[in-house]
Short mmCIF file of C-alpha atoms and ligand atoms in Angstrom, two decimals:
data_model
loop_
_atom_site.label_atom_id
_atom_site.label_comp_id
_atom_site.label_asym_id
_atom_site.label_seq_id
_atom_site.Cartn_x
_atom_site.Cartn_y
_atom_site.Cartn_z
CA MET A 143 6.66 -3.40 26.92
CA SER A 144 6.46 -0.15 25.11
CA ASP A 145 3.63 2.21 26.26
CA LYS A 146 2.68 2.68 22.74
CA PRO A 147 -1.15 2.16 22.19
CA LEU A 148 -0.94 -1.12 19.95
CA ALA A 149 2.21 -2.54 21.74
CA GLY A 150 1.40 -6.13 22.45
CA ILE A 151 -0.30 -6.93 19.01
CA LYS A 152 1.49 -9.06 16.86
CA ILE A 153 0.98 -8.90 12.97
CA ILE A 154 2.04 -10.91 10.34
CA ASP A 155 2.51 -8.83 7.36
CA PHE A 156 2.04 -10.64 4.35
CA THR A 157 1.83 -7.72 1.90
CA HIS A 158 3.49 -6.05 -0.93
CA VAL A 159 3.85 -3.01 -3.15
CA GLN A 160 1.79 -0.34 -1.58
CA ALA A 161 -1.77 -1.09 -0.52
CA GLY A 162 -1.10 -3.61 2.21
CA PRO A 163 2.31 -2.20 3.37
CA ALA A 164 0.66 1.32 4.02
CA CYS A 165 -1.84 -0.22 6.52
CA THR A 166 0.77 -2.26 8.26
CA GLN A 167 3.13 0.67 8.43
CA MET A 168 0.71 2.92 10.26
CA LEU A 169 -0.18 0.02 12.85
CA ALA A 170 3.72 -0.45 13.55
CA TRP A 171 4.15 3.22 13.95
CA PHE A 172 1.48 3.06 16.63
CA GLY A 173 3.38 0.39 18.52
CA ALA A 174 2.38 -3.04 16.74
CA ASP A 175 4.97 -5.70 16.34
CA VAL A 176 4.83 -6.20 12.60
CA ILE A 177 6.87 -8.91 10.89
CA LYS A 178 6.93 -8.45 7.33
CA VAL A 179 7.02 -11.85 5.21
CA GLU A 180 8.84 -12.00 1.94
CA ARG A 181 10.11 -14.37 -0.42
CA PRO A 182 13.91 -15.48 0.10
CA GLY A 183 16.32 -13.87 -2.06
CA SER A 184 13.92 -11.53 -3.75
CA GLY A 185 11.50 -9.80 -1.20
CA ASP A 186 8.93 -7.10 -1.93
CA VAL A 187 9.20 -5.87 -5.47
CA THR A 188 9.49 -2.36 -4.52
CA ARG A 189 12.84 -3.09 -2.77
CA GLY A 190 14.59 -2.88 -6.40
CA GLN A 191 12.00 -0.73 -8.24
CA LEU A 192 12.75 3.02 -9.11
CA ARG A 193 16.04 2.81 -7.19
CA ASP A 194 17.96 6.22 -6.39
CA MET A 195 20.83 4.37 -4.87
CA PRO A 196 22.86 1.04 -6.55
CA ASP A 197 22.34 -1.94 -4.09
CA ALA A 198 19.92 -0.09 -1.47
CA ASP A 199 16.48 -0.66 -0.74
CA ALA A 200 14.60 1.75 -2.85
CA LEU A 201 12.37 4.92 -1.16
CA TYR A 202 9.64 2.89 -2.32
CA PHE A 203 10.06 0.19 -0.39
CA THR A 204 11.53 2.30 2.55
CA MET A 205 9.03 4.67 2.62
CA LEU A 206 6.08 2.15 3.24
CA ASN A 207 7.93 -0.23 5.31
CA SER A 208 9.23 1.92 8.13
CA ASN A 209 8.97 0.55 11.86
CA LYS A 210 8.74 -3.47 10.68
CA ARG A 211 10.92 -6.30 11.54
CA GLY A 212 11.77 -8.34 8.29
CA LEU A 213 11.38 -12.33 7.97
CA THR A 214 12.31 -14.19 4.75
CA LEU A 215 10.17 -17.31 4.30
CA ASP A 216 9.32 -19.53 1.31
CA THR A 217 5.92 -20.37 2.06
CA LYS A 218 5.51 -22.80 -0.81
CA GLN A 219 8.07 -25.00 1.17
CA ALA A 220 7.03 -27.36 3.65
CA ALA A 221 9.29 -25.87 6.55
CA GLY A 222 8.34 -22.51 5.43
CA LYS A 223 4.55 -23.12 5.93
CA GLU A 224 5.50 -24.79 9.29
CA VAL A 225 6.95 -21.51 10.08
CA LEU A 226 4.03 -19.52 8.97
CA GLU A 227 1.74 -21.74 10.76
CA ARG A 228 3.67 -21.16 14.13
CA LEU A 229 3.72 -17.65 13.61
CA ILE A 230 -0.35 -17.64 13.01
CA LYS A 231 -0.84 -19.45 16.19
CA GLU A 232 1.10 -16.86 18.13
CA SER A 233 0.02 -13.40 16.12
CA ASP A 234 -3.25 -11.58 16.29
CA VAL A 235 -3.58 -10.23 12.85
CA MET A 236 -2.31 -11.37 9.56
CA VAL A 237 -2.41 -8.73 6.74
CA GLU A 238 -2.17 -9.99 2.92
CA ASN A 239 -2.67 -8.34 -0.50
CA PHE A 240 -1.75 -11.15 -2.94
CA GLY A 241 -3.67 -11.58 -6.12
CA PRO A 242 -6.73 -13.43 -6.04
CA GLY A 243 -6.75 -16.97 -4.46
CA ALA A 244 -3.02 -16.58 -3.94
CA LEU A 245 -3.28 -17.15 -0.18
CA ASP A 246 -5.80 -20.31 -0.80
CA ARG A 247 -3.20 -22.00 -3.22
CA MET A 248 -0.34 -21.53 -0.79
CA GLY A 249 -2.50 -23.83 1.67
CA PHE A 250 -3.73 -20.85 3.98
CA THR A 251 -7.40 -20.78 3.32
CA TRP A 252 -9.37 -19.19 6.09
CA GLU A 253 -10.50 -22.33 7.57
CA HIS A 254 -7.05 -23.42 7.74
CA ILE A 255 -6.22 -20.25 9.55
CA GLN A 256 -9.06 -20.48 11.97
CA SER A 257 -8.11 -24.07 12.93
CA LEU A 258 -4.73 -22.85 13.66
CA ASN A 259 -6.01 -19.96 15.64
CA PRO A 260 -9.65 -18.92 16.27
CA GLY A 261 -8.77 -15.67 17.44
CA MET A 262 -6.89 -14.68 14.24
CA ILE A 263 -7.99 -11.62 12.35
CA LEU A 264 -7.24 -11.95 8.63
CA ALA A 265 -7.23 -8.87 6.92
CA SER A 266 -7.14 -8.55 2.98
CA VAL A 267 -7.13 -6.04 0.13
CA LYS A 268 -8.15 -7.06 -3.13
CA GLY A 269 -9.03 -5.22 -6.23
CA PHE A 270 -12.72 -6.13 -5.88
CA SER A 271 -14.83 -7.82 -3.24
CA ASP A 272 -15.67 -11.52 -2.95
CA GLY A 273 -18.26 -12.55 -5.18
CA HIS A 274 -18.06 -9.56 -7.44
CA HIS A 275 -18.14 -9.94 -11.07
CA TYR A 276 -14.53 -9.10 -11.59
CA GLU A 277 -13.31 -10.92 -8.53
CA ASP A 278 -10.56 -12.57 -10.71
CA LEU A 279 -8.79 -9.29 -11.68
CA LYS A 280 -5.29 -8.17 -10.52
CA VAL A 281 -5.35 -4.53 -9.64
CA TYR A 282 -3.04 -1.54 -9.19
CA GLU A 283 -3.63 1.68 -8.43
CA ASN A 284 -4.91 3.29 -11.46
CA VAL A 285 -6.97 0.19 -12.44
CA ALA A 286 -8.64 0.84 -9.05
CA GLN A 287 -9.23 4.58 -9.84
CA CYS A 288 -10.96 3.86 -12.85
CA ALA A 289 -13.07 0.77 -11.46
CA GLY A 290 -14.03 3.17 -8.30
CA GLY A 291 -15.13 5.87 -10.49
CA ALA A 292 -12.57 8.34 -9.39
CA ALA A 293 -11.27 8.94 -12.86
CA SER A 294 -14.60 9.29 -14.68
CA THR A 295 -15.03 12.54 -12.31
CA THR A 296 -11.43 14.05 -12.46
CA GLY A 297 -10.18 16.31 -15.17
CA TYR A 298 -11.62 18.67 -17.78
CA TRP A 299 -14.99 18.05 -19.36
CA LYS A 300 -13.91 19.64 -22.68
CA GLY A 301 -10.56 20.25 -25.03
CA GLU A 302 -7.96 18.23 -26.09
CA ASN A 303 -7.20 16.19 -22.78
CA SER A 304 -10.86 16.05 -21.72
CA GLY A 305 -10.93 12.25 -21.11
CA PRO A 306 -10.97 10.59 -17.57
CA THR A 307 -8.04 11.25 -15.60
CA ILE A 308 -5.97 9.69 -12.73
CA SER A 309 -5.11 11.39 -9.67
CA SER A 310 -1.46 10.90 -8.27
CA ALA A 311 -2.87 10.60 -4.87
CA ALA A 312 -3.01 6.90 -4.21
CA LEU A 313 -6.73 6.77 -3.66
CA GLY A 314 -6.47 2.95 -4.95
CA ASP A 315 -3.68 2.07 -2.86
CA SER A 316 -2.63 3.80 0.39
CA ASN A 317 -6.33 4.67 0.74
CA THR A 318 -7.60 1.24 0.74
CA GLY A 319 -4.48 0.25 3.14
CA MET A 320 -6.12 3.12 5.57
CA HIS A 321 -9.50 1.67 5.32
CA LEU A 322 -8.15 -1.79 6.15
CA ALA A 323 -6.46 -0.29 9.41
CA ILE A 324 -9.69 0.88 10.65
CA GLY A 325 -11.42 -2.77 9.75
CA ILE A 326 -8.53 -4.22 11.82
CA LEU A 327 -8.87 -1.88 14.74
CA THR A 328 -12.76 -2.47 14.71
CA ALA A 329 -12.18 -6.46 14.50
CA TYR A 330 -9.54 -6.27 17.40
CA ILE A 331 -12.12 -4.37 19.40
CA GLY A 332 -14.88 -6.88 18.53
CA LYS A 333 -12.58 -9.37 19.66
CA GLN A 334 -12.16 -8.12 23.00
CA LYS A 335 -15.66 -8.81 23.30
CA THR A 336 -16.47 -12.25 21.68
CA GLY A 337 -13.05 -13.74 21.77
CA LYS A 338 -13.49 -14.64 18.15
CA GLY A 339 -11.13 -13.51 15.20
CA GLN A 340 -12.70 -12.59 11.84
CA LYS A 341 -12.04 -12.01 8.04
CA VAL A 342 -11.80 -8.42 7.29
CA ALA A 343 -11.81 -7.30 3.69
CA VAL A 344 -11.52 -3.99 1.78
CA SER A 345 -11.58 -3.84 -1.93
CA MET A 346 -9.72 -1.08 -3.71
CA GLN A 347 -13.04 -0.26 -5.92
CA ASP A 348 -14.91 -0.16 -2.78
CA ALA A 349 -12.41 2.42 -0.89
CA VAL A 350 -12.11 4.54 -4.15
CA LEU A 351 -15.88 4.83 -4.37
CA ASN A 352 -16.11 5.52 -0.81
CA LEU A 353 -13.98 8.74 -1.64
CA CYS A 354 -16.09 9.39 -4.39
CA ARG A 355 -19.30 9.82 -1.96
CA VAL A 356 -19.89 13.27 -3.20
CA LYS A 357 -19.94 12.30 -6.79
CA MET A 358 -22.18 9.58 -6.18
CA ARG A 359 -24.49 12.33 -4.58
CA ASP A 360 -24.24 14.46 -7.66
CA GLN A 361 -25.33 11.41 -9.64
CA LEU A 362 -28.59 11.07 -7.67
CA ARG A 363 -29.18 14.62 -7.78
CA LEU A 364 -28.48 14.75 -11.73
CA ASP A 365 -31.11 11.83 -11.92
CA LYS A 366 -33.70 14.13 -10.20
CA VAL A 367 -33.01 17.71 -11.25
CA GLY A 368 -31.34 17.16 -14.69
CA TYR A 369 -28.27 19.53 -14.09
CA LEU A 370 -25.64 20.40 -11.15
CA GLU A 371 -25.99 23.94 -10.29
CA GLU A 372 -22.41 24.20 -8.52
CA TYR A 373 -20.78 22.90 -11.59
CA PRO A 374 -18.90 25.34 -13.98
CA GLN A 375 -20.46 24.07 -16.94
CA TYR A 376 -23.92 25.67 -15.53
CA PRO A 377 -25.89 27.40 -16.85
CA HIS A 378 -23.74 27.85 -19.89
CA GLU A 379 -23.03 24.45 -21.07
CA MET A 380 -26.05 22.85 -20.15
CA GLU A 381 -25.40 20.05 -22.74
CA ALA A 382 -22.56 19.11 -20.67
CA PHE A 383 -25.40 17.23 -18.26
CA ALA A 384 -27.42 16.01 -21.46
CA ASP A 385 -26.44 12.28 -21.18
CA GLY A 386 -27.26 12.18 -17.41
CA VAL A 387 -23.74 11.39 -16.11
CA VAL A 388 -21.99 13.79 -13.76
CA PRO A 389 -19.65 15.42 -15.97
CA ARG A 390 -15.81 16.36 -14.90
CA GLY A 391 -15.81 19.72 -13.12
CA ALA A 392 -12.26 20.28 -13.37
CA ASN A 393 -11.00 22.57 -10.27
CA ALA A 394 -14.32 23.32 -9.31
CA GLY A 395 -15.25 22.97 -5.72
CA GLY A 396 -17.34 19.76 -4.43
CA GLY A 397 -19.67 21.12 -2.18
CA GLY A 398 -21.97 24.10 -1.85
CA GLN A 399 -19.05 26.50 -2.20
CA PRO A 400 -17.70 27.25 -5.61
CA GLY A 401 -13.93 27.13 -5.78
CA TRP A 402 -11.03 27.51 -8.33
CA ILE A 403 -7.44 27.43 -9.12
CA LEU A 404 -6.12 30.89 -9.65
CA LYS A 405 -2.82 31.99 -11.55
CA CYS A 406 -0.72 34.16 -9.46
CA LYS A 407 2.53 36.17 -9.94
CA GLY A 408 5.02 33.96 -12.06
CA TRP A 409 2.64 31.31 -13.43
CA GLU A 410 4.08 31.39 -16.71
CA THR A 411 7.36 29.76 -15.88
CA ASP A 412 6.68 28.43 -12.20
CA PRO A 413 4.08 25.50 -12.71
CA ASN A 414 2.84 25.78 -9.19
CA ALA A 415 2.39 29.59 -8.91
CA TYR A 416 -1.43 29.15 -8.10
CA ILE A 417 -3.76 29.59 -5.20
CA TYR A 418 -6.97 27.61 -4.57
CA PHE A 419 -9.73 30.01 -3.72
CA THR A 420 -12.82 29.50 -2.12
CA VAL A 421 -16.16 31.60 -2.41
CA GLN A 422 -17.71 30.78 0.92
CA GLY A 423 -21.23 32.08 0.86
CA HIS A 424 -21.09 33.94 4.18
CA ALA A 425 -17.43 35.31 3.45
CA TRP A 426 -19.00 37.33 0.59
CA GLY A 427 -18.58 40.48 2.52
CA PRO A 428 -15.09 40.06 3.47
CA ILE A 429 -14.20 38.82 -0.07
CA CYS A 430 -15.63 42.11 -1.80
CA ASP A 431 -13.48 44.02 1.21
CA ALA A 432 -10.45 42.13 0.28
CA LEU A 433 -10.84 42.72 -3.55
CA GLY A 434 -11.56 46.31 -2.94
CA LYS A 435 -15.03 45.69 -4.41
CA PRO A 436 -17.43 47.02 -1.95
CA GLU A 437 -20.24 47.79 -4.90
CA TRP A 438 -20.41 43.91 -5.03
CA LYS A 439 -21.87 43.61 -1.58
CA ASP A 440 -25.40 44.72 -2.37
CA ASP A 441 -25.50 44.20 -5.85
CA PRO A 442 -28.06 41.15 -6.57
CA ALA A 443 -25.80 39.92 -9.45
CA TYR A 444 -23.16 39.27 -6.76
CA ASN A 445 -24.85 38.99 -3.49
CA THR A 446 -26.28 35.67 -3.46
CA PRO A 447 -24.77 32.30 -4.63
CA ARG A 448 -27.57 31.82 -7.23
CA GLY A 449 -26.85 35.48 -8.38
CA ARG A 450 -23.10 34.68 -8.71
CA GLN A 451 -23.13 31.42 -10.27
CA PRO A 452 -23.96 32.68 -14.08
CA HIS A 453 -20.73 34.59 -14.03
CA ILE A 454 -18.55 32.79 -11.42
CA MET A 455 -15.60 32.41 -13.89
CA ASP A 456 -15.73 36.14 -14.26
CA ILE A 457 -15.70 36.97 -10.41
CA PHE A 458 -12.68 34.25 -10.48
CA ALA A 459 -10.92 36.30 -13.17
CA THR A 460 -11.46 39.28 -11.57
CA ILE A 461 -9.71 37.94 -8.28
CA GLU A 462 -6.87 36.53 -10.40
CA ASP A 463 -6.40 40.17 -11.86
CA PHE A 464 -6.10 41.33 -8.26
CA ILE A 465 -3.55 38.78 -7.57
CA LYS A 466 -1.35 38.74 -10.77
CA ASP A 467 1.36 40.84 -8.89
CA LYS A 468 1.50 38.98 -6.04
CA THR A 469 3.23 35.44 -5.35
CA LYS A 470 0.95 32.48 -4.32
CA PHE A 471 2.08 33.00 -0.74
CA GLU A 472 1.53 36.88 -0.50
CA ALA A 473 -2.11 36.36 -2.08
CA VAL A 474 -2.71 33.76 0.91
CA ASP A 475 -1.44 36.24 3.23
CA ILE A 476 -3.90 39.03 1.86
CA PHE A 477 -6.75 36.62 1.88
CA ARG A 478 -6.10 34.90 5.37
CA LYS A 479 -6.85 38.20 7.00
CA PHE A 480 -10.39 38.07 5.68
CA ASP A 481 -10.80 34.61 6.70
CA ILE A 482 -11.14 33.22 3.00
CA PRO A 483 -10.46 29.54 2.79
CA CYS A 484 -7.69 29.27 0.50
CA ALA A 485 -4.05 27.96 -0.03
CA PRO A 486 -1.29 28.23 -2.10
CA VAL A 487 -0.61 25.01 -4.70
CA GLN A 488 2.46 23.35 -3.00
CA SER A 489 5.09 21.40 -4.94
CA MET A 490 6.43 18.12 -3.52
CA LYS A 491 9.88 20.13 -3.32
CA GLU A 492 8.31 22.99 -1.13
CA LEU A 493 6.66 20.42 1.01
CA LEU A 494 9.93 18.38 1.57
CA HIS A 495 11.37 21.38 3.22
CA ASP A 496 8.52 22.96 4.95
CA LYS A 497 9.40 23.96 8.31
CA SER A 498 6.27 23.32 9.91
CA LEU A 499 5.82 19.74 8.44
CA ILE A 500 9.38 18.98 9.73
CA ALA A 501 8.51 20.41 12.99
CA SER A 502 5.43 18.40 13.55
CA GLY A 503 7.06 15.12 12.24
CA THR A 504 5.18 14.94 9.21
CA ILE A 505 8.40 14.81 7.28
CA VAL A 506 11.11 12.77 8.82
CA GLU A 507 14.67 11.54 8.56
CA VAL A 508 15.41 7.85 9.57
CA PRO A 509 18.56 6.49 10.00
CA HIS A 510 19.01 3.34 7.73
CA LYS A 511 21.80 0.63 8.07
CA VAL A 512 22.60 0.67 4.02
CA ARG A 513 21.36 3.96 2.82
CA GLY A 514 22.74 5.83 5.92
CA SER A 515 19.48 7.77 6.15
CA TYR A 516 16.38 8.53 4.42
CA THR A 517 13.38 10.95 4.29
CA THR A 518 10.01 10.08 4.58
CA LEU A 519 6.48 10.92 5.61
CA GLY A 520 5.84 10.29 9.34
CA SER A 521 2.28 9.70 10.99
CA PRO A 522 -0.11 12.34 9.76
CA ILE A 523 -2.33 11.39 12.82
CA LYS A 524 -0.96 13.31 15.89
CA TYR A 525 -1.91 12.11 19.58
CA SER A 526 -1.39 14.17 22.65
CA GLY A 527 -0.30 11.11 24.70
CA PHE A 528 2.58 9.82 22.62
CA LYS A 529 4.60 10.71 19.40
CA PRO A 530 4.55 8.09 16.68
CA GLU A 531 8.42 7.68 16.15
CA ILE A 532 9.48 6.56 12.82
CA THR A 533 12.24 3.63 12.75
CA ALA A 534 14.04 2.24 9.54
CA SER A 535 12.32 -0.31 7.37
CA PRO A 536 14.12 -3.63 7.72
CA ILE A 537 16.59 -4.90 5.31
CA LEU A 538 15.72 -8.07 3.45
CA GLY A 539 15.51 -11.05 6.21
CA GLU A 540 17.05 -8.68 8.98
CA HIS A 541 15.09 -10.23 11.68
CA THR A 542 14.97 -13.81 10.44
CA ASP A 543 16.88 -15.68 12.88
CA ALA A 544 15.40 -13.40 16.04
CA VAL A 545 11.82 -14.08 14.76
CA LEU A 546 12.66 -18.16 14.24
CA ALA A 547 14.00 -18.15 17.54
CA GLU A 548 11.16 -16.38 19.02
CA LEU A 549 8.98 -19.06 17.69
CA GLY A 550 11.15 -21.80 19.21
CA TYR A 551 13.88 -23.10 16.91
CA ASN A 552 17.13 -23.85 17.91
CA ALA A 553 20.52 -23.05 15.92
CA ALA A 554 20.51 -26.01 13.95
CA ASP A 555 16.89 -25.75 12.76
CA ILE A 556 17.44 -22.40 11.54
CA ALA A 557 20.78 -23.30 10.00
CA ALA A 558 19.14 -26.06 7.97
CA MET A 559 16.50 -23.64 7.21
CA HIS A 560 18.80 -21.14 5.68
CA ALA A 561 20.59 -24.41 3.65
CA SER A 562 17.60 -25.47 2.11
CA LYS A 563 16.51 -21.70 1.32
CA ALA A 564 13.18 -22.17 3.13
CA VAL A 565 14.12 -18.72 4.68
N1 CAO B 853 6.74 -17.61 -0.73
C1 CAO B 853 6.31 -18.20 -1.57
N2 CAO B 853 5.72 -17.81 -2.58
C2 CAO B 853 5.23 -16.27 -2.36
C3 CAO B 853 5.43 -15.71 -1.31
C4 CAO B 853 6.39 -16.50 -0.43
N3 CAO B 853 6.88 -15.75 0.64
N4 CAO B 853 5.12 -14.58 -1.44
C5 CAO B 853 4.16 -14.45 -2.47
N5 CAO B 853 4.28 -15.42 -2.98
C6 CAO B 853 3.67 -16.04 -4.37
C7 CAO B 853 2.30 -16.20 -4.08
O1 CAO B 853 1.68 -17.36 -3.54
C8 CAO B 853 1.61 -16.17 -5.55
O2 CAO B 853 1.73 -17.50 -6.06
P1 CAO B 853 0.83 -18.15 -7.05
O3 CAO B 853 0.29 -17.21 -8.11
O4 CAO B 853 1.65 -19.09 -7.85
O5 CAO B 853 -0.36 -18.70 -6.33
C9 CAO B 853 2.77 -15.42 -6.50
O6 CAO B 853 3.87 -14.98 -5.32
C10 CAO B 853 2.50 -13.98 -6.91
O7 CAO B 853 1.73 -13.24 -6.09
P2 CAO B 853 0.62 -12.21 -6.52
O8 CAO B 853 -0.49 -12.61 -7.60
O9 CAO B 853 0.05 -11.23 -5.38
O10 CAO B 853 1.71 -11.10 -7.33
P3 CAO B 853 1.69 -10.35 -8.85
O11 CAO B 853 3.13 -9.59 -8.67
O12 CAO B 853 1.34 -11.14 -10.17
O13 CAO B 853 0.49 -9.48 -8.58
C11 CAO B 853 -0.49 -7.58 -7.60
C12 CAO B 853 0.69 -8.36 -8.02
C13 CAO B 853 -0.42 -6.30 -6.84
C14 CAO B 853 -1.51 -7.12 -8.82
C15 CAO B 853 -1.66 -8.72 -6.93
O14 CAO B 853 -0.83 -8.92 -5.87
C16 CAO B 853 -2.95 -8.14 -6.57
O15 CAO B 853 -3.81 -7.98 -7.35
N6 CAO B 853 -3.10 -7.67 -5.13
C17 CAO B 853 -4.40 -7.56 -4.86
C18 CAO B 853 -4.67 -6.01 -4.85
C19 CAO B 853 -3.69 -5.07 -4.48
O16 CAO B 853 -3.42 -5.27 -3.42
N7 CAO B 853 -3.09 -4.37 -5.37
C20 CAO B 853 -2.45 -3.17 -4.80
C21 CAO B 853 -0.95 -3.39 -4.75
S1 CAO B 853 -0.16 -1.96 -4.56
O17 CAO B 853 -0.27 -1.17 -6.00
#
């Protein structure tokens, strides 16, 4: 058996699109035997979505299903159901993210699953939690960002495009999958103590809201105080707080240290020629030194957060003026010497070719039977004891015969299942 930490854990990966696959991919990287179950003939819809190569699995699929084995199974046919039952008896975890009620309609209720394997951990992603007044809704990423509150807090508070805004980071999908992975491992550790499995569920709404914890904090403060002193609207545009709802804060820092996105050399033509700059309270002296403004150090209009806040945007304008002839990388190279928390705004293109990310295994190239190879994001979690090795996503049904044989089916059984299109 492999020495990877999750080796020996068998997972039925009954997931599709992004939220579920992101969860099981992570567990597969760490050594679990993840068997992706897909409908014969078509498979996960992402195999064919947004293709960059004809007749090859799309990156949407390959980048979310590395390190898995692939089994096709029509779980609406009796023979397919029987295979799934055998798999359930032999597995530790089943992960699914079908629409509400789909698993029950298939005949795999929690009661049935428990009767087959009392130790089974059934892990589900749904848009909303059980019993929620929206529990019947199907949900995709952006729907979750709206339902979980993120969209109401992202974007500008005034101007033409000041409506609620979606983040391109997968707060609804992959984030929910990461929460579910924690839930699965917790249930698995619990099972070591009790011998019993359990149902683990994460709703996309809850997972998004969990990331909006500081915005809920702001709502509670706003209810009490009537304004939010670190928001860029304070104190000039107090009407932004008048309706008692956390306003969108654009690029403001979310905590006690104000920050903003600042233009650097070339911003007129390069959409990412910017840095993020943070005014850390205790770093005010070094900031003054970096900018060549020693007179700000003892000026009460500058040397406390409260003194700075009324004209914080003017301070950012001064910093912008200082870096207008410097690229984002040059600006960061100056500020890093003064211990100022800052970074260049990195484009996907820059990150793709970033030497440090390639060296650390965050960006990896994976050999693939049909594509030749594909680039993907490796594990963001690094261990001292092992290095997650990224291997290819399975082609549709690639391991069907092997998995069926492991479950005890003979060659004739397997041929019959192929003939009836149960697999
Ligand atoms: N064999 C036979 N039937 C299968 C099957 C298989 N191997 N795999 C799936 N099916 C069936 C399901 O049983 C279901 O059938 P019924 O609706 O007839 O009972 C059917 O396929 C459709 O499943 P679905 O409702 O999950 O699919 P959808 O494309 O209509 O909806 C989505 C997609 C994502 C909106 C929905 O699955 C959902 O809300 N999931 C929960 C939330 C979630 O994870 N969303 C994030 C997805 S990532 O952006």
